[in-house]
Coordinates of N, CA and C and ligand atoms in Angstrom, one line a residue:
M1 N 16.5 -43.1 17.0 CA 17.4 -43.5 16.0 C 17.8 -42.3 15.2
S2 N 19.1 -42.0 15.1 CA 19.5 -40.8 14.4 C 19.9 -41.1 13.0
R3 N 20.3 -42.3 12.7 CA 20.8 -42.7 11.3 C 19.7 -42.5 10.3
V4 N 20.0 -42.0 9.1 CA 19.1 -42.0 8.0 C 19.1 -43.4 7.4
L5 N 17.9 -44.0 7.2 CA 17.8 -45.3 6.5 C 17.5 -45.0 5.1
N6 N 18.5 -45.4 4.3 CA 18.4 -45.3 2.8 C 17.9 -46.6 2.2
C7 N 16.7 -46.5 1.5 CA 16.2 -47.7 0.7 C 16.5 -47.5 -0.7
I8 N 16.9 -48.5 -1.4 CA 17.1 -48.4 -2.8 C 16.4 -49.6 -3.5
V9 N 15.7 -49.2 -4.6 CA 14.9 -50.2 -5.3 C 14.7 -49.8 -6.8
A10 N 14.5 -50.8 -7.6 CA 14.1 -50.5 -9.0 C 12.7 -51.2 -9.2
V11 N 11.8 -50.4 -9.7 CA 10.4 -50.9 -9.6 C 9.6 -50.7 -10.9
C12 N 8.9 -51.7 -11.3 CA 8.0 -51.6 -12.5 C 6.8 -50.7 -12.3
P13 N 6.1 -50.3 -13.3 CA 4.9 -49.4 -13.1 C 3.9 -50.0 -12.1
D14 N 3.7 -51.3 -12.1 CA 2.7 -51.9 -11.1 C 3.3 -52.1 -9.7
G15 N 4.6 -51.7 -9.5 CA 5.2 -51.9 -8.2 C 6.0 -53.2 -8.1
G16 N 6.1 -53.9 -9.2 CA 6.8 -55.2 -9.2 C 8.3 -55.0 -9.1
I17 N 9.0 -55.8 -8.2 CA 10.4 -55.7 -8.1 C 11.1 -57.0 -8.3
G18 N 10.4 -58.1 -8.3 CA 11.0 -59.4 -8.5 C 10.1 -60.4 -9.2
Y19 N 10.8 -61.4 -9.8 CA 10.0 -62.5 -10.4 C 10.8 -63.7 -10.4
K20 N 10.3 -64.8 -9.8 CA 10.9 -66.1 -9.7 C 12.4 -66.0 -9.2
G21 N 12.5 -65.1 -8.1 CA 13.9 -65.0 -7.5 C 14.9 -64.1 -8.2
D22 N 14.4 -63.5 -9.2 CA 15.3 -62.6 -10.0 C 14.6 -61.3 -10.2
L23 N 15.3 -60.4 -10.9 CA 14.6 -59.1 -11.3 C 13.6 -59.3 -12.4
P24 N 12.5 -58.6 -12.4 CA 11.5 -58.8 -13.4 C 11.9 -58.8 -14.8
W25 N 12.9 -57.9 -15.1 CA 13.4 -57.7 -16.5 C 14.5 -58.7 -16.9
H26 N 14.9 -59.6 -15.9 CA 15.9 -60.6 -16.2 C 15.4 -61.5 -17.5
P27 N 16.2 -61.8 -18.4 CA 17.7 -61.7 -18.4 C 18.2 -60.4 -19.0
T28 N 17.4 -59.4 -19.3 CA 17.9 -58.1 -19.8 C 18.7 -57.5 -18.7
R29 N 19.9 -56.9 -19.0 CA 20.7 -56.3 -18.0 C 20.6 -54.8 -18.1
L30 N 20.5 -54.1 -17.0 CA 20.5 -52.6 -17.0 C 21.8 -52.2 -16.3
N31 N 22.9 -52.2 -17.1 CA 24.2 -52.1 -16.5 C 24.4 -50.7 -15.8
N32 N 23.8 -49.6 -16.5 CA 24.0 -48.3 -15.9 C 23.1 -48.1 -14.6
E33 N 22.0 -48.8 -14.6 CA 21.2 -48.8 -13.4 C 21.9 -49.5 -12.3
F34 N 22.6 -50.6 -12.6 CA 23.4 -51.3 -11.6 C 24.6 -50.4 -11.1
K35 N 25.2 -49.7 -12.0 CA 26.3 -48.8 -11.6 C 25.7 -47.7 -10.7
H36 N 24.5 -47.2 -11.0 CA 23.9 -46.2 -10.1 C 23.7 -46.8 -8.7
F37 N 23.2 -48.1 -8.6 CA 23.1 -48.8 -7.3 C 24.4 -48.9 -6.6
R38 N 25.4 -49.3 -7.4 CA 26.7 -49.5 -6.7 C 27.3 -48.2 -6.2
R39 N 27.2 -47.1 -7.1 CA 27.8 -45.8 -6.7 C 27.2 -45.3 -5.5
L40 N 25.9 -45.3 -5.5 CA 25.2 -44.8 -4.3 C 25.5 -45.6 -3.0
T41 N 25.5 -46.9 -3.1 CA 25.6 -47.7 -1.9 C 27.0 -47.8 -1.4
V42 N 28.0 -47.6 -2.3 CA 29.4 -47.6 -1.9 C 29.9 -46.3 -1.4
T43 N 29.4 -45.2 -2.0 CA 30.0 -43.9 -1.7 C 29.7 -43.4 -0.3
R44 N 30.8 -43.1 0.4 CA 30.7 -42.7 1.8 C 30.6 -41.2 2.0
T45 N 30.1 -40.8 3.1 CA 30.0 -39.4 3.5 C 31.4 -38.8 3.5
P46 N 31.6 -37.6 2.9 CA 33.0 -37.0 3.0 C 33.5 -37.0 4.4
G47 N 34.7 -37.5 4.6 CA 35.3 -37.5 6.0 C 35.1 -38.9 6.6
A48 N 34.3 -39.8 6.0 CA 34.1 -41.1 6.6 C 34.8 -42.2 5.8
E49 N 35.9 -41.8 5.1 CA 36.5 -42.8 4.2 C 37.2 -43.9 5.0
D50 N 37.3 -43.8 6.3 CA 37.9 -45.0 7.1 C 36.8 -46.0 7.4
K51 N 35.5 -45.7 7.0 CA 34.4 -46.6 7.3 C 33.9 -47.2 6.0
Q52 N 32.9 -48.1 6.2 CA 32.3 -48.7 5.0 C 30.8 -48.5 5.2
N53 N 30.1 -48.4 4.0 CA 28.6 -48.4 4.1 C 28.2 -49.8 4.4
V54 N 26.9 -49.9 4.8 CA 26.3 -51.2 5.2 C 25.1 -51.4 4.2
V55 N 25.1 -52.6 3.7 CA 23.9 -53.1 3.0 C 23.2 -54.1 3.8
I56 N 21.9 -53.9 4.0 CA 21.0 -54.9 4.7 C 20.0 -55.5 3.8
M57 N 19.9 -56.8 3.7 CA 19.0 -57.4 2.8 C 18.4 -58.7 3.4
G58 N 17.2 -59.1 2.8 CA 16.6 -60.3 3.2 C 17.3 -61.5 2.6
R59 N 17.1 -62.7 3.1 CA 17.8 -63.9 2.7 C 17.6 -64.2 1.2
K60 N 16.4 -63.9 0.7 CA 16.1 -64.2 -0.8 C 16.8 -63.2 -1.7
T61 N 16.9 -62.0 -1.2 CA 17.6 -61.0 -2.0 C 19.1 -61.4 -2.0
W62 N 19.7 -61.8 -0.9 CA 21.1 -62.3 -0.9 C 21.2 -63.4 -1.9
N63 N 20.2 -64.4 -1.9 CA 20.3 -65.5 -2.8 C 20.2 -65.1 -4.3
S64 N 19.5 -64.0 -4.5 CA 19.3 -63.5 -5.9 C 20.6 -62.9 -6.5
I65 N 21.6 -62.6 -5.7 CA 22.8 -62.0 -6.2 C 23.7 -63.2 -6.7
P66 N 24.2 -63.1 -7.9 CA 25.1 -64.2 -8.4 C 26.2 -64.4 -7.4
E67 N 26.5 -65.7 -7.2 CA 27.5 -66.1 -6.2 C 28.9 -65.3 -6.3
K68 N 29.2 -65.1 -7.6 CA 30.5 -64.5 -7.8 C 30.5 -63.0 -7.4
N69 N 29.3 -62.4 -7.3 CA 29.2 -61.0 -6.9 C 28.9 -60.8 -5.4
R70 N 29.0 -61.9 -4.6 CA 28.7 -61.9 -3.2 C 29.9 -62.1 -2.4
P71 N 30.1 -61.4 -1.3 CA 29.3 -60.2 -0.8 C 29.5 -59.0 -1.7
L72 N 28.5 -58.1 -1.7 CA 28.7 -56.9 -2.5 C 29.9 -56.2 -1.9
N73 N 30.9 -56.0 -2.8 CA 32.2 -55.5 -2.3 C 32.2 -54.1 -1.9
D74 N 33.2 -53.8 -1.0 CA 33.4 -52.5 -0.4 C 32.2 -52.0 0.4
R75 N 31.4 -53.0 0.9 CA 30.2 -52.7 1.7 C 30.1 -53.8 2.8
I76 N 29.7 -53.5 4.0 CA 29.4 -54.5 5.0 C 28.0 -55.1 4.7
N77 N 28.0 -56.4 4.4 CA 26.8 -57.1 4.0 C 26.1 -57.8 5.2
I78 N 24.9 -57.4 5.6 CA 24.1 -58.0 6.6 C 22.9 -58.7 6.0
V79 N 22.7 -59.9 6.3 CA 21.5 -60.7 5.8 C 20.5 -60.9 7.0
L80 N 19.3 -60.7 6.7 CA 18.2 -61.0 7.6 C 17.6 -62.3 7.4
S81 N 17.5 -63.1 8.5 CA 16.8 -64.4 8.4 C 16.5 -64.8 9.8
R82 N 15.3 -65.4 10.0 CA 14.9 -66.0 11.3 C 15.3 -67.5 11.3
Q83 N 15.6 -68.1 10.1 CA 15.8 -69.5 10.0 C 17.3 -69.8 10.2
L84 N 18.2 -69.0 9.5 CA 19.6 -69.3 9.5 C 20.2 -69.2 10.8
E85 N 21.2 -69.9 11.1 CA 21.9 -69.8 12.4 C 23.3 -69.2 12.3
A86 N 23.7 -69.1 11.1 CA 25.0 -68.4 10.8 C 24.9 -67.6 9.5
P87 N 25.7 -66.6 9.3 CA 25.6 -65.8 8.0 C 25.8 -66.8 6.9
P88 N 25.1 -66.6 5.8 CA 25.3 -67.4 4.6 C 26.8 -67.2 4.1
S89 N 27.4 -68.2 3.5 CA 28.8 -68.1 3.1 C 29.0 -66.8 2.3
G90 N 30.0 -66.0 2.8 CA 30.4 -64.8 2.2 C 29.8 -63.5 2.8
A91 N 28.6 -63.7 3.5 CA 28.0 -62.5 4.2 C 28.8 -62.2 5.5
H92 N 28.8 -61.0 5.9 CA 29.5 -60.5 7.0 C 28.8 -60.8 8.3
H93 N 27.5 -60.5 8.3 CA 26.7 -60.6 9.5 C 25.3 -61.2 9.2
L94 N 24.7 -61.8 10.2 CA 23.3 -62.3 10.1 C 22.6 -61.6 11.2
A95 N 21.3 -61.2 10.9 CA 20.5 -60.6 12.0 C 19.1 -61.2 11.9
R96 N 18.4 -61.3 13.0 CA 17.1 -61.9 13.1 C 16.0 -61.0 12.6
D97 N 16.3 -59.7 12.7 CA 15.3 -58.7 12.2 C 16.0 -57.4 12.0
L98 N 15.2 -56.4 11.5 CA 15.9 -55.1 11.1 C 16.4 -54.4 12.4
P99 N 15.6 -54.3 13.5 CA 16.2 -53.6 14.6 C 17.5 -54.3 15.1
S100 N 17.5 -55.6 15.1 CA 18.8 -56.3 15.5 C 19.9 -55.9 14.6
A101 N 19.6 -55.8 13.3 CA 20.7 -55.4 12.3 C 21.2 -54.0 12.6
L102 N 20.3 -53.1 12.9 CA 20.7 -51.7 13.2 C 21.4 -51.7 14.5
R103 N 21.1 -52.6 15.5 CA 21.8 -52.6 16.7 C 23.3 -53.0 16.5
L104 N 23.5 -53.9 15.5 CA 24.9 -54.3 15.3 C 25.8 -53.1 15.0
L105 N 25.1 -52.1 14.4 CA 25.9 -50.9 13.9 C 26.2 -50.0 15.1
D106 N 25.5 -50.1 16.2 CA 25.7 -49.3 17.3 C 26.7 -49.9 18.3
G107 N 27.0 -51.2 18.0 CA 28.0 -51.9 18.8 C 29.4 -51.5 18.3
P108 N 30.4 -52.4 18.5 CA 31.7 -52.2 18.0 C 31.8 -52.0 16.5
E109 N 30.9 -52.7 15.8 CA 30.9 -52.5 14.3 C 30.5 -51.1 13.9
G110 N 29.7 -50.4 14.7 CA 29.3 -49.1 14.4 C 30.4 -48.1 14.2
L111 N 31.6 -48.4 14.8 CA 32.7 -47.6 14.5 C 33.1 -47.6 13.1
L112 N 32.8 -48.7 12.4 CA 33.2 -48.8 11.0 C 32.1 -48.5 10.0
A113 N 30.9 -48.3 10.5 CA 29.8 -48.2 9.6 C 29.5 -46.7 9.3
D114 N 29.3 -46.4 8.0 CA 28.9 -45.0 7.6 C 27.4 -45.1 7.3
Q115 N 27.1 -45.1 6.0 CA 25.7 -45.0 5.6 C 25.0 -46.4 5.6
V116 N 23.7 -46.4 5.9 CA 23.0 -47.7 5.9 C 22.0 -47.7 4.7
W117 N 22.2 -48.8 4.0 CA 21.3 -49.0 2.8 C 20.5 -50.3 2.9
L118 N 19.2 -50.2 2.8 CA 18.3 -51.3 2.8 C 18.0 -51.7 1.4
I119 N 18.4 -52.9 0.9 CA 18.3 -53.2 -0.5 C 17.3 -54.2 -0.9
G120 N 16.3 -54.5 0.1 CA 15.2 -55.4 -0.2 C 15.3 -56.7 0.6
G121 N 14.2 -57.5 0.6 CA 13.1 -57.3 -0.3 C 11.9 -56.7 0.3
S122 N 10.8 -57.3 -0.2 CA 9.5 -56.7 0.0 C 9.1 -56.4 1.5
S123 N 9.3 -57.3 2.4 CA 8.9 -57.1 3.8 C 9.7 -56.1 4.5
M124 N 11.0 -56.1 4.1 CA 11.9 -55.0 4.8 C 11.5 -53.6 4.3
Y125 N 11.2 -53.5 3.0 CA 10.7 -52.2 2.5 C 9.5 -51.8 3.2
S126 N 8.5 -52.7 3.4 CA 7.3 -52.4 4.1 C 7.5 -52.0 5.5
E127 N 8.5 -52.7 6.2 CA 8.8 -52.3 7.6 C 9.3 -50.9 7.7
V128 N 10.2 -50.5 6.7 CA 10.8 -49.2 6.7 C 9.8 -48.1 6.5
M129 N 8.7 -48.4 5.7 CA 7.7 -47.4 5.5 C 7.0 -47.1 6.8
E130 N 7.0 -48.0 7.8 CA 6.3 -47.8 9.1 C 7.3 -47.4 10.2
T131 N 8.6 -47.2 9.9 CA 9.5 -47.0 10.9 C 9.7 -45.5 11.0
P132 N 9.4 -44.9 12.2 CA 9.4 -43.4 12.3 C 10.8 -42.9 12.6
C133 N 11.6 -42.7 11.5 CA 12.9 -42.2 11.6 C 13.2 -41.5 10.2
P134 N 14.3 -40.7 10.1 CA 14.6 -40.1 8.8 C 14.9 -41.2 7.8
R135 N 14.2 -41.1 6.6 CA 14.4 -42.1 5.6 C 14.5 -41.5 4.2
R136 N 15.3 -42.1 3.3 CA 15.3 -41.7 1.9 C 15.0 -42.9 1.1
L137 N 14.2 -42.7 0.0 CA 13.9 -43.8 -0.9 C 14.5 -43.5 -2.2
F138 N 15.5 -44.2 -2.7 CA 16.1 -44.1 -4.0 C 15.4 -45.1 -4.9
V139 N 14.5 -44.5 -5.8 CA 13.6 -45.4 -6.6 C 14.0 -45.2 -8.0
T140 N 14.2 -46.3 -8.7 CA 14.4 -46.3 -10.2 C 13.0 -46.7 -10.7
R141 N 12.4 -45.8 -11.5 CA 11.1 -46.1 -12.1 C 11.3 -46.8 -13.4
I142 N 11.2 -48.1 -13.5 CA 11.3 -48.8 -14.8 C 10.0 -48.5 -15.6
L143 N 10.1 -48.0 -16.8 CA 8.9 -47.5 -17.4 C 8.3 -48.6 -18.4
K144 N 8.6 -49.8 -18.1 CA 8.0 -50.9 -18.9 C 7.5 -52.0 -17.9
Q145 N 6.4 -52.6 -18.3 CA 5.9 -53.6 -17.4 C 6.4 -55.0 -17.7
F146 N 6.8 -55.7 -16.6 CA 7.2 -57.1 -16.7 C 6.4 -57.9 -15.7
P147 N 6.2 -59.2 -15.9 CA 5.6 -60.1 -14.9 C 6.4 -60.0 -13.6
S148 N 5.7 -59.9 -12.5 CA 6.3 -59.8 -11.2 C 5.6 -60.7 -10.2
D149 N 6.3 -61.2 -9.1 CA 5.6 -61.8 -8.0 C 6.0 -61.3 -6.7
T150 N 6.8 -60.2 -6.7 CA 7.3 -59.5 -5.5 C 7.1 -58.0 -5.7
F151 N 6.6 -57.3 -4.7 CA 6.2 -55.9 -5.0 C 6.7 -54.9 -3.9
F152 N 6.9 -53.7 -4.3 CA 7.3 -52.6 -3.5 C 6.0 -52.0 -2.9
P153 N 6.0 -51.6 -1.6 CA 4.8 -51.0 -1.1 C 4.5 -49.6 -1.6
D154 N 3.3 -49.2 -1.5 CA 2.9 -47.8 -1.9 C 3.7 -46.8 -1.1
I155 N 4.1 -45.7 -1.7 CA 4.8 -44.6 -1.1 C 3.7 -43.6 -0.7
S156 N 3.5 -43.4 0.6 CA 2.4 -42.5 1.0 C 2.9 -41.1 0.9
P157 N 2.1 -40.2 0.2 CA 2.5 -38.8 0.1 C 2.3 -38.1 1.5
A158 N 1.6 -38.7 2.4 CA 1.6 -38.2 3.8 C 2.9 -38.4 4.5
Q159 N 3.7 -39.4 4.1 CA 4.9 -39.7 4.8 C 6.2 -39.3 4.0
F160 N 6.1 -39.2 2.7 CA 7.3 -38.9 1.9 C 7.0 -37.9 0.8
R161 N 8.0 -37.1 0.5 CA 7.9 -36.2 -0.6 C 9.0 -36.5 -1.7
L162 N 8.5 -36.3 -2.9 CA 9.5 -36.5 -4.0 C 10.3 -35.3 -4.2
L163 N 11.7 -35.5 -4.1 CA 12.5 -34.3 -4.2 C 12.7 -33.9 -5.7
P164 N 12.7 -32.6 -6.0 CA 12.8 -32.1 -7.4 C 14.1 -32.5 -8.0
E165 N 15.2 -32.6 -7.1 CA 16.5 -33.0 -7.6 C 17.3 -33.5 -6.4
Y166 N 18.3 -34.3 -6.7 CA 19.2 -34.8 -5.6 C 20.6 -34.8 -6.1
P167 N 21.6 -34.3 -5.3 CA 23.0 -34.3 -5.9 C 23.5 -35.6 -6.4
G168 N 24.0 -35.6 -7.6 CA 24.6 -36.8 -8.1 C 23.6 -37.8 -8.7
V169 N 22.3 -37.5 -8.7 CA 21.3 -38.4 -9.3 C 20.7 -37.7 -10.5
S170 N 20.8 -38.2 -11.6 CA 20.4 -37.6 -12.9 C 18.8 -37.6 -12.9
S171 N 18.3 -36.5 -13.4 CA 16.8 -36.4 -13.5 C 16.4 -36.6 -15.0
E172 N 17.5 -36.9 -15.8 CA 17.2 -37.2 -17.3 C 16.6 -38.6 -17.4
L173 N 15.8 -38.7 -18.5 CA 15.2 -40.0 -18.9 C 16.4 -40.9 -19.3
Q174 N 16.5 -42.2 -18.8 CA 17.5 -43.1 -19.1 C 17.0 -44.2 -20.0
E175 N 17.8 -44.8 -20.8 CA 17.4 -45.9 -21.7 C 18.5 -46.9 -21.9
E176 N 18.2 -48.2 -21.7 CA 19.2 -49.2 -21.9 C 18.5 -50.4 -22.5
N177 N 19.0 -51.0 -23.5 CA 18.4 -52.3 -24.1 C 16.9 -52.1 -24.3
G178 N 16.5 -50.9 -24.8 CA 15.1 -50.7 -25.1 C 14.2 -50.5 -23.9
I179 N 14.8 -50.4 -22.7 CA 14.0 -50.1 -21.5 C 14.3 -48.7 -21.0
Q180 N 13.2 -47.9 -20.9 CA 13.4 -46.6 -20.4 C 13.2 -46.6 -18.8
Y181 N 13.9 -45.7 -18.2 CA 13.7 -45.6 -16.7 C 14.1 -44.2 -16.2
R182 N 13.7 -43.9 -15.0 CA 14.0 -42.6 -14.4 C 14.5 -42.8 -12.9
F183 N 15.4 -42.0 -12.5 CA 15.8 -42.1 -11.1 C 14.9 -41.1 -10.3
Q184 N 14.5 -41.5 -9.1 CA 13.7 -40.6 -8.2 C 14.3 -40.7 -6.8
V185 N 14.2 -39.6 -6.0 CA 14.6 -39.7 -4.6 C 13.4 -39.1 -3.8
Y186 N 13.0 -39.8 -2.8 CA 12.0 -39.4 -1.8 C 12.6 -39.2 -0.5
Q187 N 12.1 -38.2 0.2 CA 12.6 -37.9 1.6 C 11.4 -38.0 2.5
S188 N 11.6 -38.7 3.7 CA 10.5 -38.8 4.7 C 10.2 -37.4 5.3
L189 N 9.0 -37.2 5.5 CA 8.6 -36.0 6.2 C 8.8 -36.2 7.7
D190 N 8.8 -35.2 8.5 CA 9.1 -35.4 9.9 C 8.1 -36.3 10.5
P191 N 8.6 -37.3 11.3 CA 7.7 -38.3 11.9 C 6.8 -37.6 13.0
Ligands
NAP1 N1 14.0 -54.6 -8.0 C1 14.8 -54.4 -6.9 O1 15.3 -53.3 -6.7 C2 14.9 -55.6 -6.0 C3 15.6 -55.4 -4.7 C4 15.7 -56.5 -3.9 C5 15.2 -57.7 -4.3 N2 14.6 -57.9 -5.5 C6 13.9 -59.1 -5.9 O2 13.0 -59.5 -4.9 C7 13.0 -60.9 -4.7 C8 13.5 -61.2 -3.3 O3 12.7 -60.4 -2.3 P1 11.6 -61.1 -1.3 O4 10.8 -60.0 -0.8 O5 11.0 -62.2 -2.0 O6 12.5 -61.7 -0.2 P2 13.6 -61.1 0.8 O7 12.9 -60.1 1.7 O8 14.8 -60.7 0.2 O9 13.9 -62.4 1.7 C9 12.8 -62.9 2.5 C10 13.5 -63.7 3.6 O10 14.4 -62.8 4.3 C11 14.2 -62.9 5.7 N3 13.7 -61.6 6.1 C12 13.2 -60.6 5.3 N4 12.8 -59.6 6.0 C13 13.0 -59.9 7.3 C14 12.9 -59.3 8.5 N5 12.3 -58.0 8.6 N6 13.2 -59.9 9.6 C15 13.8 -61.1 9.6 N7 14.0 -61.8 8.4 C16 13.6 -61.2 7.3 C17 13.3 -64.1 5.9 O11 14.2 -65.2 5.8 P3 14.0 -66.6 6.5 O12 12.9 -67.3 5.8 O13 15.3 -67.3 6.4 O14 13.6 -66.3 8.0 C18 12.5 -64.1 4.7 O15 11.9 -65.3 4.3 C19 13.9 -61.4 -5.7 O16 13.1 -61.7 -6.9 C20 14.9 -60.3 -6.0 O17 15.4 -60.4 -7.3 C21 14.4 -56.8 -6.3

């Protein structure tokens, strides 16, 4: 598999990413963090402006997006589910598992797909940690603890290295609504 798999997540100090079907810090909004997510997942590789990026997500992550914001615009939205028999209303594609989703991109749809972004939840992130291919992890470290019931897996230093900087990603401390956070980017080591 030659495509880079890009994962993006915002995570509390204890690894929490979700609570009761929403983000742990809900109802506080981190608008600039959301803009960071949108900019990264929408922006295509120079020269690939005729294509769209792909976002792949689990069924519960799809459900966690407010209906008015679904599908995530300017991106091809693929939802993973073993139960559903058709894409949920508004989604572009349904896949039974991650390899099937990635195979969709190598078919006719592949002609239109540029970057691949895996946007959650927990089991897909865990699967990617074990997938031997080039991967990048775009992690927002939320520097405040909130109750969580869904978690991001540990990032193994044997598999990933934290990049000292990444083009277009600020290394400055961010703060919104009294919540501080930092952007980090990890790159997989050679499998
Ligand atoms: N902080 C963040 O950056 C972030 C990012 C994403 C989500 N979240 C939060 O995390 C929570 C949702 O995540 P979650 O982990 O609970 O659920 P999820 O992974 O989004 O959805 C779980 C469901 O998706 C399907 N699924 C997931 N992985 C699959 C796979 N590899 N193959 C086939 N189907 C798969 C299954 O659907 P079926 O049961 O239909 O088979 C599974 O029950 C919410 O609270 C959300 O707000 C936070």
